[in-house]
XYZ file of C-alpha atoms in Angstrom:
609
model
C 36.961 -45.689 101.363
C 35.594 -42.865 99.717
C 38.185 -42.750 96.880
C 37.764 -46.464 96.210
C 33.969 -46.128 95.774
C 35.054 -43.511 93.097
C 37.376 -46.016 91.403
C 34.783 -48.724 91.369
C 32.360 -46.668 90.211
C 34.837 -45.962 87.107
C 35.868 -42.264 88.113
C 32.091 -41.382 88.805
C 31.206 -40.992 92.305
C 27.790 -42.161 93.597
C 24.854 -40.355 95.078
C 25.433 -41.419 98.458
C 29.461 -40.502 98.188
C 28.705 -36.842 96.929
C 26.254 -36.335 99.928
C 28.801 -37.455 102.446
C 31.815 -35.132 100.356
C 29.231 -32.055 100.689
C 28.008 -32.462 104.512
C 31.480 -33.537 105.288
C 33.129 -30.278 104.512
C 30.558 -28.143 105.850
C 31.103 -30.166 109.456
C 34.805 -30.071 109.544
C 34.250 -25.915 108.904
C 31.483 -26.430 112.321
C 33.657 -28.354 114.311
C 37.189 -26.355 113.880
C 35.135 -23.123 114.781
C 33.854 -24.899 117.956
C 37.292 -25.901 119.020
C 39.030 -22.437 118.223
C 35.765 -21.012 120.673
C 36.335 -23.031 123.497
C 40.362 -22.577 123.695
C 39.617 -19.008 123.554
C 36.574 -18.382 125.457
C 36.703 -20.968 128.451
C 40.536 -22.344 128.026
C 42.382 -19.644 128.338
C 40.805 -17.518 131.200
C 40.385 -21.146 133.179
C 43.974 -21.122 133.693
C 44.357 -17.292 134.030
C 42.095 -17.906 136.954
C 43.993 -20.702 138.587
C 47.139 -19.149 138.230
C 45.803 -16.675 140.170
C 44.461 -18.614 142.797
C 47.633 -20.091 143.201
C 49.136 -16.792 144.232
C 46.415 -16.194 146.894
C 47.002 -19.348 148.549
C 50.811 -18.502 148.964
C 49.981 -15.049 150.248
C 47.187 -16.882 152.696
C 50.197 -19.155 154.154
C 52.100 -16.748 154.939
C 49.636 -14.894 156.569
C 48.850 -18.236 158.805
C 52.759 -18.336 159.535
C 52.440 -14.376 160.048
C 49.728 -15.031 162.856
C 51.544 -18.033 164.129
C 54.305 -16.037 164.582
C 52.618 -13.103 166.208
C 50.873 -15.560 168.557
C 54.622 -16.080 169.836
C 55.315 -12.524 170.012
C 52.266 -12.488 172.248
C 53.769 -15.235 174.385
C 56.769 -13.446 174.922
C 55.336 -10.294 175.983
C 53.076 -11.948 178.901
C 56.057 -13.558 180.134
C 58.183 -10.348 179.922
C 55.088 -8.508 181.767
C 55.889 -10.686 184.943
C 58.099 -8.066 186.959
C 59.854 -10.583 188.837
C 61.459 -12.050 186.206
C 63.823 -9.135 185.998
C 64.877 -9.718 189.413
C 65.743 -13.264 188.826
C 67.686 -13.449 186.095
C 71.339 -13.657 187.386
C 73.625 -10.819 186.736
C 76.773 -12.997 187.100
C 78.439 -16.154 186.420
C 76.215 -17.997 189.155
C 75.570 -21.709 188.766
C 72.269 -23.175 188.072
C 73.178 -26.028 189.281
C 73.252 -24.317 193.458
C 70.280 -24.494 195.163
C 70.098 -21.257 194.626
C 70.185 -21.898 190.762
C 67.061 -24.618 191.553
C 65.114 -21.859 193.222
C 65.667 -19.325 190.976
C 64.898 -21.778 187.805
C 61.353 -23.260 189.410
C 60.175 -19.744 190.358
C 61.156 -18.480 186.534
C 58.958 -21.860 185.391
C 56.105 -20.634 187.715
C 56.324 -17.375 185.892
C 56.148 -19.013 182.455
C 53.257 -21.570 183.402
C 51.531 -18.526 184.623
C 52.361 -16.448 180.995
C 51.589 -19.995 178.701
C 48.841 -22.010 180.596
C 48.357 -25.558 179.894
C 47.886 -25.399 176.281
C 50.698 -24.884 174.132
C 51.053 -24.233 170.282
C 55.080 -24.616 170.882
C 57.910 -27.028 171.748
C 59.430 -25.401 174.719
C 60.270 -21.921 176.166
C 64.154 -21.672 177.053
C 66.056 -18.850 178.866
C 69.577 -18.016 178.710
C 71.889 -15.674 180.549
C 73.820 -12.470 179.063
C 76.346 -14.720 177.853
C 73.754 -16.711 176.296
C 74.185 -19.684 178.486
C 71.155 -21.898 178.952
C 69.211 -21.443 182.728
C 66.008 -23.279 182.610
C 63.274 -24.386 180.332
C 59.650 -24.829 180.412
C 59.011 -28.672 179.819
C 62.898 -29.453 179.004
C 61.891 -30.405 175.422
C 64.947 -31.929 173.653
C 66.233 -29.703 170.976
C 67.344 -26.467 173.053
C 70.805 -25.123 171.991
C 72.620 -25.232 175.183
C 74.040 -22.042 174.206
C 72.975 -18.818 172.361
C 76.452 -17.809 171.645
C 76.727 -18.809 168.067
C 72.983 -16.900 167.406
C 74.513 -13.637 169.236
C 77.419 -13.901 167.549
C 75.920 -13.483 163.880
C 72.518 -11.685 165.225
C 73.960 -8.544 163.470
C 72.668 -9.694 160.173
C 69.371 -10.443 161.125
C 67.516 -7.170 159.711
C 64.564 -7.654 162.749
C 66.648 -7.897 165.271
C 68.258 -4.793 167.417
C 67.538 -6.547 170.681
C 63.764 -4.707 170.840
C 62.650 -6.751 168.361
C 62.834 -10.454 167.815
C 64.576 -12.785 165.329
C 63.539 -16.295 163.753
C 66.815 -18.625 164.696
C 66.655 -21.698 162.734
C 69.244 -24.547 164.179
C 68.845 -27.227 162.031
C 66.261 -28.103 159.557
C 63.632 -28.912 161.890
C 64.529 -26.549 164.578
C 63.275 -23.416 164.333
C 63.300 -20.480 167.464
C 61.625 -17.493 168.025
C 64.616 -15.353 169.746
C 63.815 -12.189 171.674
C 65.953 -10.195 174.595
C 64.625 -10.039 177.946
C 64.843 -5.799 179.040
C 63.001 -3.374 180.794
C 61.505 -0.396 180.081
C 64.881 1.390 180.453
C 66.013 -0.738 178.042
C 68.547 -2.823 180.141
C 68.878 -6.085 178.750
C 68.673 -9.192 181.922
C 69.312 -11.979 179.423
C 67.543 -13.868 176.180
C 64.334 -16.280 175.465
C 64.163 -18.604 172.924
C 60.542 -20.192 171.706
C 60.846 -23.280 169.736
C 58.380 -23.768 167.338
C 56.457 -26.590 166.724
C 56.858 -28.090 163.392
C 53.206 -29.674 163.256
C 52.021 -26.254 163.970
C 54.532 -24.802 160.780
C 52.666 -27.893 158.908
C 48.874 -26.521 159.452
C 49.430 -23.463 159.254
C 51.667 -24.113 155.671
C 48.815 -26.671 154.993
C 45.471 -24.795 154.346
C 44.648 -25.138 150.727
C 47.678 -27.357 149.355
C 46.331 -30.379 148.274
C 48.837 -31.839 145.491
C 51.033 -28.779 146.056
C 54.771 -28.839 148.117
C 55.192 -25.707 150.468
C 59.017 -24.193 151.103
C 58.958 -21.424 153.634
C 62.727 -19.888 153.359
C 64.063 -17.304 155.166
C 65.321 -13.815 153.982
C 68.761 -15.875 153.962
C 67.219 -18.424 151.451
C 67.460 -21.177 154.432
C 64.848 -23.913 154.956
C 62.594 -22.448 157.646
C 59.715 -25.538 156.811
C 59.090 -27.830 154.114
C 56.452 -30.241 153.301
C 58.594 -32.656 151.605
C 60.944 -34.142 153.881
C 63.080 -35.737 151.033
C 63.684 -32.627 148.959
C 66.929 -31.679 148.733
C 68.959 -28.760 149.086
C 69.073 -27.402 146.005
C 67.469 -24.305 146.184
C 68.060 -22.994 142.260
C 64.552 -23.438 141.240
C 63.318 -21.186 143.999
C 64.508 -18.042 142.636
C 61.263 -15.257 141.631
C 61.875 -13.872 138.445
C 62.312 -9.784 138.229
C 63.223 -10.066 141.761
C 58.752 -9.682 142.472
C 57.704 -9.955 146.521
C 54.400 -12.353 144.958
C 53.598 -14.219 141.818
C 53.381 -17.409 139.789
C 56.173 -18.810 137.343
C 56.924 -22.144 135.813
C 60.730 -23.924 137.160
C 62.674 -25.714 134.616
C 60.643 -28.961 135.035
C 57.677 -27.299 133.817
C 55.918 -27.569 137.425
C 54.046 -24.167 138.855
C 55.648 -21.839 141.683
C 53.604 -19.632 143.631
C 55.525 -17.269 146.139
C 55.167 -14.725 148.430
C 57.073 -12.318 150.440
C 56.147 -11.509 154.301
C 56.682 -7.872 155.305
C 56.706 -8.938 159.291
C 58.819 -11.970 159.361
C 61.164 -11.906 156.340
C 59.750 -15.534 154.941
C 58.948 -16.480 151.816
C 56.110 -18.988 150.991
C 56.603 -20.720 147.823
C 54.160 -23.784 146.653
C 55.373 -26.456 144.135
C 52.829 -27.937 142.251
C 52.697 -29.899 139.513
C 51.519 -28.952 135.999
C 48.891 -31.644 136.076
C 47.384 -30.559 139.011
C 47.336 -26.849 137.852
C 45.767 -28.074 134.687
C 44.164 -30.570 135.801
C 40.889 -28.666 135.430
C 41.678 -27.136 132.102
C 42.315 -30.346 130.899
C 39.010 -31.775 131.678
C 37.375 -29.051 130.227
C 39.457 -29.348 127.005
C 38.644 -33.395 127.262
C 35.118 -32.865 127.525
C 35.260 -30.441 124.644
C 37.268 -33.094 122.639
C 34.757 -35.916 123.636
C 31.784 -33.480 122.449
C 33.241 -32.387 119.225
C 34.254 -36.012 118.628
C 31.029 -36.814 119.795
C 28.912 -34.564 117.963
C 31.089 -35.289 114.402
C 30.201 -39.261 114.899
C 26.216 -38.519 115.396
C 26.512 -36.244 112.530
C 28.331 -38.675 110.500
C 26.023 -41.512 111.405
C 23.067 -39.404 110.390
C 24.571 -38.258 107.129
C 25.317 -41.800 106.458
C 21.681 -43.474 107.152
C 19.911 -40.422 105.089
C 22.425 -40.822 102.078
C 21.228 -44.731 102.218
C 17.437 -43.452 101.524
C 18.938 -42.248 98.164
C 20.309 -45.648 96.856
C 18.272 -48.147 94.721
C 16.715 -51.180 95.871
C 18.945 -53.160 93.763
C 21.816 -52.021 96.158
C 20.524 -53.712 99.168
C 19.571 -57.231 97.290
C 22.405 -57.144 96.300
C 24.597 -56.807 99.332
C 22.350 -59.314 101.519
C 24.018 -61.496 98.273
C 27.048 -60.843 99.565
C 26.570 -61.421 103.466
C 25.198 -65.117 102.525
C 27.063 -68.504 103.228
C 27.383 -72.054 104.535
C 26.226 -71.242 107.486
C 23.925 -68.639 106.968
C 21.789 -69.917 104.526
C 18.275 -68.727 106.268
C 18.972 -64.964 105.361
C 15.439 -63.533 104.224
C 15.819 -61.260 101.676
C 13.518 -58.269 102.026
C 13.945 -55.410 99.177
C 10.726 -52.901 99.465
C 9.813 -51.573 95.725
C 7.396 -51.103 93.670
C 9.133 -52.323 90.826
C 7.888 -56.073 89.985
C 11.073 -57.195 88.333
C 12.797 -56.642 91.588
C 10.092 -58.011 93.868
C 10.242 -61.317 91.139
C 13.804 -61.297 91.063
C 13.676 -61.457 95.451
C 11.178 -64.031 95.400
C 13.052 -66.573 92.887
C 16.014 -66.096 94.637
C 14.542 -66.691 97.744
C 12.852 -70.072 96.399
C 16.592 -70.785 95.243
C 17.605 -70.588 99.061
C 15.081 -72.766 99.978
C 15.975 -75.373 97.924
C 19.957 -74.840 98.822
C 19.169 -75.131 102.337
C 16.766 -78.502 102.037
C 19.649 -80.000 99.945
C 22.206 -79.206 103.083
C 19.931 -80.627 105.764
C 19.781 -83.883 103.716
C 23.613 -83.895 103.230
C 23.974 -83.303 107.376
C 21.463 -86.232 108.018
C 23.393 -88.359 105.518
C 26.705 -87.315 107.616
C 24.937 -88.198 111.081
C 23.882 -91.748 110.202
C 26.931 -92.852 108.756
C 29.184 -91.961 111.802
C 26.623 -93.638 113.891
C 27.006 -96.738 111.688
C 30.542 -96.797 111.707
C 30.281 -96.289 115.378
C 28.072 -99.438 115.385
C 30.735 -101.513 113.539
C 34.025 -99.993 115.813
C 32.040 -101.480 119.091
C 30.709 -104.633 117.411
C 34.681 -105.737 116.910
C 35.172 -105.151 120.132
C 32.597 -107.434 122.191
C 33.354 -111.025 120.659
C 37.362 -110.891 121.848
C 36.608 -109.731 125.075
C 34.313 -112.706 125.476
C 36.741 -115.051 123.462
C 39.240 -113.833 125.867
C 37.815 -114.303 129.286
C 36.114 -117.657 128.424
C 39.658 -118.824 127.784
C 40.578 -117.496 131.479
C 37.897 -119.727 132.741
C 38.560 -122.916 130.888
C 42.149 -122.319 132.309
C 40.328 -122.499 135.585
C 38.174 -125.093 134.947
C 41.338 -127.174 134.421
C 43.019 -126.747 137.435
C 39.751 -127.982 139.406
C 39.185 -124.399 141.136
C 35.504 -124.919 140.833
C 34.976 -122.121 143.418
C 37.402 -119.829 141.211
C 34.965 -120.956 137.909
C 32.017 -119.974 139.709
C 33.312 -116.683 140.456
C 33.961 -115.901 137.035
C 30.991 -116.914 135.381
C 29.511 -114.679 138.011
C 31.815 -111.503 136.331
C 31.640 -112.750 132.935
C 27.520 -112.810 133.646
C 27.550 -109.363 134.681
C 30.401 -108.290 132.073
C 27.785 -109.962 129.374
C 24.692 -108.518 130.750
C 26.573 -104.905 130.281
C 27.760 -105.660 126.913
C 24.554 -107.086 125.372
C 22.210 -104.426 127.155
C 22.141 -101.706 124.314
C 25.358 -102.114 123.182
C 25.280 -99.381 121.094
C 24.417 -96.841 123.777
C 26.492 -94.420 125.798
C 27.044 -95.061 129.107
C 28.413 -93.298 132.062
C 32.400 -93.314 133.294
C 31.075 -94.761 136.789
C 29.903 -97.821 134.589
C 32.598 -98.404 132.375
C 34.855 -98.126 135.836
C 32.512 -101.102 137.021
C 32.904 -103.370 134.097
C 36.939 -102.928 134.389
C 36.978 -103.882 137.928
C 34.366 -107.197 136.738
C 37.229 -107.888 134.401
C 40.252 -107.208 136.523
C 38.312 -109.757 139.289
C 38.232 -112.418 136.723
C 42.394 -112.029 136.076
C 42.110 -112.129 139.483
C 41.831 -115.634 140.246
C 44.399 -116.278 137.172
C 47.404 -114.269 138.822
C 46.058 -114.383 142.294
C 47.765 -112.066 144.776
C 50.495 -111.098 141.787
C 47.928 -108.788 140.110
C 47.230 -105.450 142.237
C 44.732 -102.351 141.072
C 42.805 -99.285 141.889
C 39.890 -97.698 140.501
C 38.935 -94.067 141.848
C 34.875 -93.675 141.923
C 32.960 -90.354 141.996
C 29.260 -89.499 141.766
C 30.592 -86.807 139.571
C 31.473 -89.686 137.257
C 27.687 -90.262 136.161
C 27.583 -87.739 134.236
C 30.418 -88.069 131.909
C 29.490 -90.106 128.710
C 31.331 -92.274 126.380
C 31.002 -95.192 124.316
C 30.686 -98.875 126.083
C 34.077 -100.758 126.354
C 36.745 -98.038 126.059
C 38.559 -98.603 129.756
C 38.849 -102.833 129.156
C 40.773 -102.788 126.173
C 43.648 -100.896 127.706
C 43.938 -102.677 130.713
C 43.893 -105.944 128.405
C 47.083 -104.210 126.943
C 48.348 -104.062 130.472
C 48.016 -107.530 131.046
C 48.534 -108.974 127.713
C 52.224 -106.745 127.329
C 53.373 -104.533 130.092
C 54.455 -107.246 132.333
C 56.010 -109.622 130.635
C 59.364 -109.046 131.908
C 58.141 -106.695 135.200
C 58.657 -107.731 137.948
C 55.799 -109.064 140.354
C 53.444 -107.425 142.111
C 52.083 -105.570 138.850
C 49.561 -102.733 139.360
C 47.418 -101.112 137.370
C 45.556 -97.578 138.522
C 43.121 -95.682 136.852
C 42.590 -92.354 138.033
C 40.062 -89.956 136.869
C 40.391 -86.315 137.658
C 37.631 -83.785 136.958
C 38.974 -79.836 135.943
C 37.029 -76.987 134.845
C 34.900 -77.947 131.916
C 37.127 -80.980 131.295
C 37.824 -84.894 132.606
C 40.851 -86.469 132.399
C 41.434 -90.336 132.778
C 44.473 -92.253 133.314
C 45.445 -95.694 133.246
C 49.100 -96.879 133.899
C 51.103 -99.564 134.880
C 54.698 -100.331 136.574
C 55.536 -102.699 133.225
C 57.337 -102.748 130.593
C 56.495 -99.710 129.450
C 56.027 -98.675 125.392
C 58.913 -98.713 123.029
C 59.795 -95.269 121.079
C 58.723 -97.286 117.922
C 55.423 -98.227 119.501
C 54.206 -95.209 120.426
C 55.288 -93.458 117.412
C 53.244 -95.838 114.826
C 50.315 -96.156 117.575
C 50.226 -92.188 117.785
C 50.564 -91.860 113.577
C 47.612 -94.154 112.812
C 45.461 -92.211 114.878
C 46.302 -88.752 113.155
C 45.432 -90.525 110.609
C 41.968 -91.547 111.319
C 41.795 -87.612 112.273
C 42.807 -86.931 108.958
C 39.919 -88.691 107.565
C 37.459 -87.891 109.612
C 37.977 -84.036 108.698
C 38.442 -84.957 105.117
C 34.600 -87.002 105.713
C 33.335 -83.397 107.448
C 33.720 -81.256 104.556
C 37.534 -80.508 106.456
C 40.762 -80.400 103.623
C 41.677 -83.734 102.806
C 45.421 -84.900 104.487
C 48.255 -86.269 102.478
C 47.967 -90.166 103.091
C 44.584 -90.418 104.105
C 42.270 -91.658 101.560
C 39.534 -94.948 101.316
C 42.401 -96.776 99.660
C 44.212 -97.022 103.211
C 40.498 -96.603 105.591
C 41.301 -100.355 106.398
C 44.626 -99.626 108.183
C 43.479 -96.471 109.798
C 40.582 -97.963 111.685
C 42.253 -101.753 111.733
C 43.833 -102.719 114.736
C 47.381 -101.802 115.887
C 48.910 -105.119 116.681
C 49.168 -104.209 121.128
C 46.491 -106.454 122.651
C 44.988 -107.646 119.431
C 42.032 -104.971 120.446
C 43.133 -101.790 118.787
C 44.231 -98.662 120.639
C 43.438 -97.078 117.264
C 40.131 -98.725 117.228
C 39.192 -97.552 120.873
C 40.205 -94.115 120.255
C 38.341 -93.767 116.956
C 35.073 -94.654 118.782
C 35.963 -91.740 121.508
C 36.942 -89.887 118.378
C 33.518 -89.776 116.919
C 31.844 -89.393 120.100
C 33.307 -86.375 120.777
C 33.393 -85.218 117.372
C 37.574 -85.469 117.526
C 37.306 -82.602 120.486
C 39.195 -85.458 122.348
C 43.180 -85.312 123.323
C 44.940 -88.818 123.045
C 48.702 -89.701 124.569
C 50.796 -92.717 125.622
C 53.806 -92.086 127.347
C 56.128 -93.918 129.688
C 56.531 -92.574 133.530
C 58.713 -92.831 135.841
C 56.393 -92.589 138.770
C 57.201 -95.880 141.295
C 60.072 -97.716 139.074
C 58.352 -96.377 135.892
C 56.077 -98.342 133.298
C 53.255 -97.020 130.741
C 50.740 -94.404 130.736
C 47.440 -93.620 128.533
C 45.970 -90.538 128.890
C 42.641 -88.955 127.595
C 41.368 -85.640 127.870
C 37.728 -84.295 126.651
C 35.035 -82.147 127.361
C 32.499 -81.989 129.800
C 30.258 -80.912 127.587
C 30.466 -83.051 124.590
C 28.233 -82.977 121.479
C 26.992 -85.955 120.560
C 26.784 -87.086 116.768
C-alpha cells in the first residue's frame, strides 16, 4: 500500500506516508525488544519451574505407594504378634480339608480379624504352608495363587527378600502381593503370608496431583506393578532414565514429558507421562497473551499513527475522497470539508447544490417508473375481466336452454357475486382467502354444466388473509383446466388447489388428473415469460436481454394461445406485484394417474410497486 502511494505520487512519498515509514520503524525496534524480554525473563524460567514440579510429584507418588506399602508391613506384623499363630500352622502334609484343617483355618481367620479389623485398605490376606500350599484366607477374595511355589522358587532374585524381610509378588498385571515369611524370634520359619493389594488403593495413592498425566509404577525388574492407562501396551522402551539417574524429567521420542523416581524401600519406580501440551500448557498462555499484547499494542499504535498523520493532509484530500465514496444509491452524502480557505468552502457548496439537483432529477425518474407499472398493471387486469364474464354468461345461456331454471338461478347468483368482486376496485389487491372464494363461485357455476363429472378442493386458512396479490390470478388457470386438460381424461376430473405456507414464503398449487401439458407447451409458455422478465429488468435500469425489445412487447405480454386468457398475462401481473421476486413452473405429475401442475412461489413479505 505504502509503495503504491509512492508510485502515484510519481516517486515522491506524501506527508502522511513518511510519518507512518518513521513511527513504523521505531515500533517494530519496541515490539521485537518486548518479545525477546518476555521469552527470556518469564518464558524460560516458567517451564524451568514446571519441569521441576513435575519431578516432585513423581517423588510424592512414590512416597504415597512407600506409605501404602508400609501400612502392609504394619499389617503383617500385628498378625505375626498373635503367638498362637505359630502353633497352628501345620508342620506336615495335613489336609485342610479335615475337620481338623476347618478348625485350624477359622481360628487362624479369628487371629487375622483380630490383627485387620473391619476396615480394610487390601484385597485379601492368604496363608500358605512351607511348601507354599494355600491354607486359608481372610474373605476368600478371588485372585489368590493357590500356590506360592513358583514365587519361592525365583524369590532368590528379589534383592528385599531373605525371608526377614518382605517382597512385592506381582501375578499378573493387576495382581499384585505383599509376600512375607511367617517365623519366630528364633528365626524358624512356620510358613508364608501373602497381602493382595488393592488396585483402587495403587490408583489414589498413584493419583494425587496427575491431572492430564499417565502414572507407570515398575518394579526393579522393569514389570508393570500399576498403571493408569489400562490400554497401554507393553512396550516399555520409552521408560528408560537417561544417565541411569534414581529422579528427573526427560522428553520420550514422541516429544511427551517423563518424570521418574526411584524408591529406596520398595524397589519401584514412579514415572508420569504427560503430554507436552499439558506441560506447556501454561507457558503457552503466557507466550499467547504476550503475542495478543504485542499484536495488540502494534494495532493501537498503528491506528493512532494513522488518525494523527490524517491531521497533516489538506482539505482538498477529504472532498475529494467523499467524491469517490458517492453513487446511485448514495446520492444524500453531505459533504463537509472544514477550511478557511473560501475557494474550497465555494467549491463544497456548488458541488453540493449539484447533488441536490442529481438527486431531485432521480426521484422524478423513480415516480415516473412507479406509475407506469401501475398502469400497465391496470391494462394486464382490465383484459382479463370481460372473458371471464363473456365466458360464464355463455355457461348460463347453455342452461337457460335446457330449461334448468333452478340451475340459471344458481348461477346468476355466482356470476352476481363473481361480478360484485370483479367490479369492486378492480384494480386493488386482495387477499389469497378471496381469490380462493371467487374460484370456488366459478367452479359452482361449471358445476351445474358437468354436474357430478367435475370434482375439486380448495384448502382455506386464516393465514391466507394476509397474503396479497392481484384480483383474478387463481380463475384463469382453472379455466385452462377446464377449457384443455380434460378433453380426452377420463371422467371424474378434479382439480385441487393447495396452498402451503413455509418460512417467509407461500406456495400455491393448482393441478389436475388431465391431459397434462405437452413438452412443446410448456417450453414456449415458460420462454415468453423469461421474456417479459427480460423486459421488465431492461425497463428497471437492469441490462437489456437479447430478444427483448418494444418491437416484440406485444407478444411478450399477449396471450399464449391455452385458455384464450394468458398464462403469460397472469404471471406478468404477479410479476409486477412482486417486483419479479416471484418463481413460476408448469409441470406434469404423476400423482393419482398423472395430469398438469402450476406452481407459484413468492414472498411473504412482498414490496409493492
Amino acid at each position: 500500500m505504502l509503495l503504491q502511494k509512492i508510485k502515484i505520487g510519481g516517486g515522491q512519498a506524501s506527508l502522511q506516508t513518511k510519518f507512518l515509514l518513521a513511527f513504523a520503524v521505531l515500533l517494530m525496534i519496541v515490539m521485537g525488544s518486548f518479545g525477546v524480554y518476555v521469552n527470556q525473563v518469564v518464558v524460560r524460567p516458567l517451564r524451568a519451574t514446571t519441569e521441576k514440579e513435575m519431578s516432585l510429584n513423581a517423588a510424592k507418588i512414590g512416597d504415597q505407594l512407600n506409605l501404602y506399602v508400609d501400612g502392609q508391613n504394619q499389617l503383617s506384623q500385628r498378625i505375626l504378634s498373635s503367638q498362637e499363630i505359630f502353633t497352628l500352622m501345620p508342620s506336615g502334609s495335613d489336609s485342610r480339608l479335615t475337620v481338623e484343617g476347618l478348625a485350624r483355618s477359622r481360628k487362624l481367620r479369628e487371629i487375622m480379624f483380630q490383627a485387620i479389623g473391619p476396615s480394610m485398605n487390601i484385597e485379601d490376606v492368604a496363608l500358605y504352608d512351607l511348601r507354599g500350599s494355600l491354607l486359608t484366607t481372610f474373605i476368600g477374595a478371588p485372585g489368590n495363587p493357590s500356590s506360592l511355589l513358583p514365587f519361592l522358587e525365583e524369590s532368590g532374585r528379589y534383592a528385599s527378600w531373605d525371608e526377614n524381610g518382605y517382597a512385592l509378588y506381582r501375578q499378573s498385571p493387576t495382581r499384585v502381593f505383599f509376600v512375607r515369611a511367617i517365623l519366630n524370634q528364633n528365626g524358624k520359619v512356620f510358613g508364608y503370608m501373602a497381602i493382595q493389594l488393592r488396585q483402587e488403593m495403587l490408583r489414589r495413592s498413584a493419583a494425587a496431583g496427575t491431572s492430564g498425566s499417565d502414572v507407570i509404577v515398575l518394579d526393579a525388574d522393569r514389570k508393570r506393578i500399576y498403571t493408569s492407562d489400562e490400554q497401554a501396551g507393553e512396550d516399555l522402551s520409552a521408560l528408560i532414565p537417561p544417565g541411569g539417574e534414581s529422579s528427573g524429567v526427560y522428553l520420550d521420542t514422541n516429544g511427551d514429558y517423563i518424570a521418574f523416581s526411584q524408591s529406596g524401600e520398595t524397589g519401584w519406580t514412579t514415572y508420569t507421562v504427560t503430554p507436552k501440551r499439558v506441560v506447556l500448557g501454561p507457558v503457552n498462555s503466557v507466550t499467547t497473551i504476550s503475542m495478543l499484547l504485542i499484536a495488540s499494542l502494534f494495532l493501537f499504535s498503528a491506528a493512532y499513527m494513522y488518525f494523527s498523520a490524517r491531521n497533516f493532509l489538506l482539505p482538498i484530500r477529504k472532498l475529494r475522497n467523499q467524491i469517490l465514496r458517492i453513487n446511485y444509491s448514495n446520492m444524500d452524502t453531505r459533504v463537509v470539508t472544514p477550511s478557511s480557505n473560501n475557494e474550497l468552502l465555494m467549491l463544497s457548496e456548488s458541488f453540493q447544490g449539484l447533488l441536490n439537483r442529481l438527486q431531485i432529477s432521480i426521484e422524478r425518474e423513480k415516480l415516473a417508473v412507479h406509475e407506469e407499472a401501475a398502469a400497465r398493471n391496470s391494462a394486464l387486469q382490465a383484459q382479463i375481466a370481460p372473458h371471464f364474464i363473456h365466458n360464464t354468461l355463455y355457461l348460463i345461456s347453455i342452461a337457460a336452454q335446457e330449461g334448468k331454471n333452478e340451475v340459471v338461478s344458481d348461477m346468476c347468483k355466482h356470476l352476481s357475486d363473481s361480478l360484485r368482486y370483479i367490479v369492486s376496485s378492480p384494480y386493488q389487491h386482495v387477499s389469497l382467502t378471496q381469490e380462493l372464494e371467487h374460484a370456488g363461485h366459478y367452479l359452482a357455476l361449471l358445476r351445474h354444466n358437468y354436474e357430478d363429472d367435475l370434482e375439486w378442493s380448495l384448502d382455506g386458512d386464516k393465514a391466507f388473509d394476509d397474503i396479497r396479490l392481484p384480483r383474478l390470478v387463481i380463475q384463469p388457470f382453472v379455466e385452462n383446466c377446464i377449457e384443455h386438460a380434460f378433453k380426452e381424461a377420463d371422467t371424474p376430473w378434479r382439480i385441487r388447489i393447495r396452498v402451503k405456507l413455509y418460512n417467509g414464503l407461500w406456495a400455491l398449487e393448482i393441478r389436475d388428473n388431465g391431459d397434462g401439458f405437452d413438452d412443446e407447451t410448456i417450453r414456449q409458455v415458460l420462454g415468453k415469460i423469461r421474456e417479459t422478465e427480460n423486459w421488465g429488468n431492461q425497463e428497471n435500469g437492469l441490462p437489456k436481454q437479447a430478444g427483448a425489445g418494444p418491437g416484440n412487447s406485444e407478444s411478450a405480454y399477449g396471450e399464449t394461445g391455452i385458455g384464450g386468457m394468458g398464462i403469460v398475462n397472469t404471471v406478468r401481473r404477479m410479476q409486477l406485484m412482486y417486483k419479479n421476486r416471484l418463481f413460476f413452473n408448469m409441470y406434469n405429475h404423476s400423482d393419482d394417474g398423472g395430469g398438469a401442475a402450476i406452481q407459484i412461489i413468492a414472498s411473504l413479505t412482498e414490496d409493492f410497486y
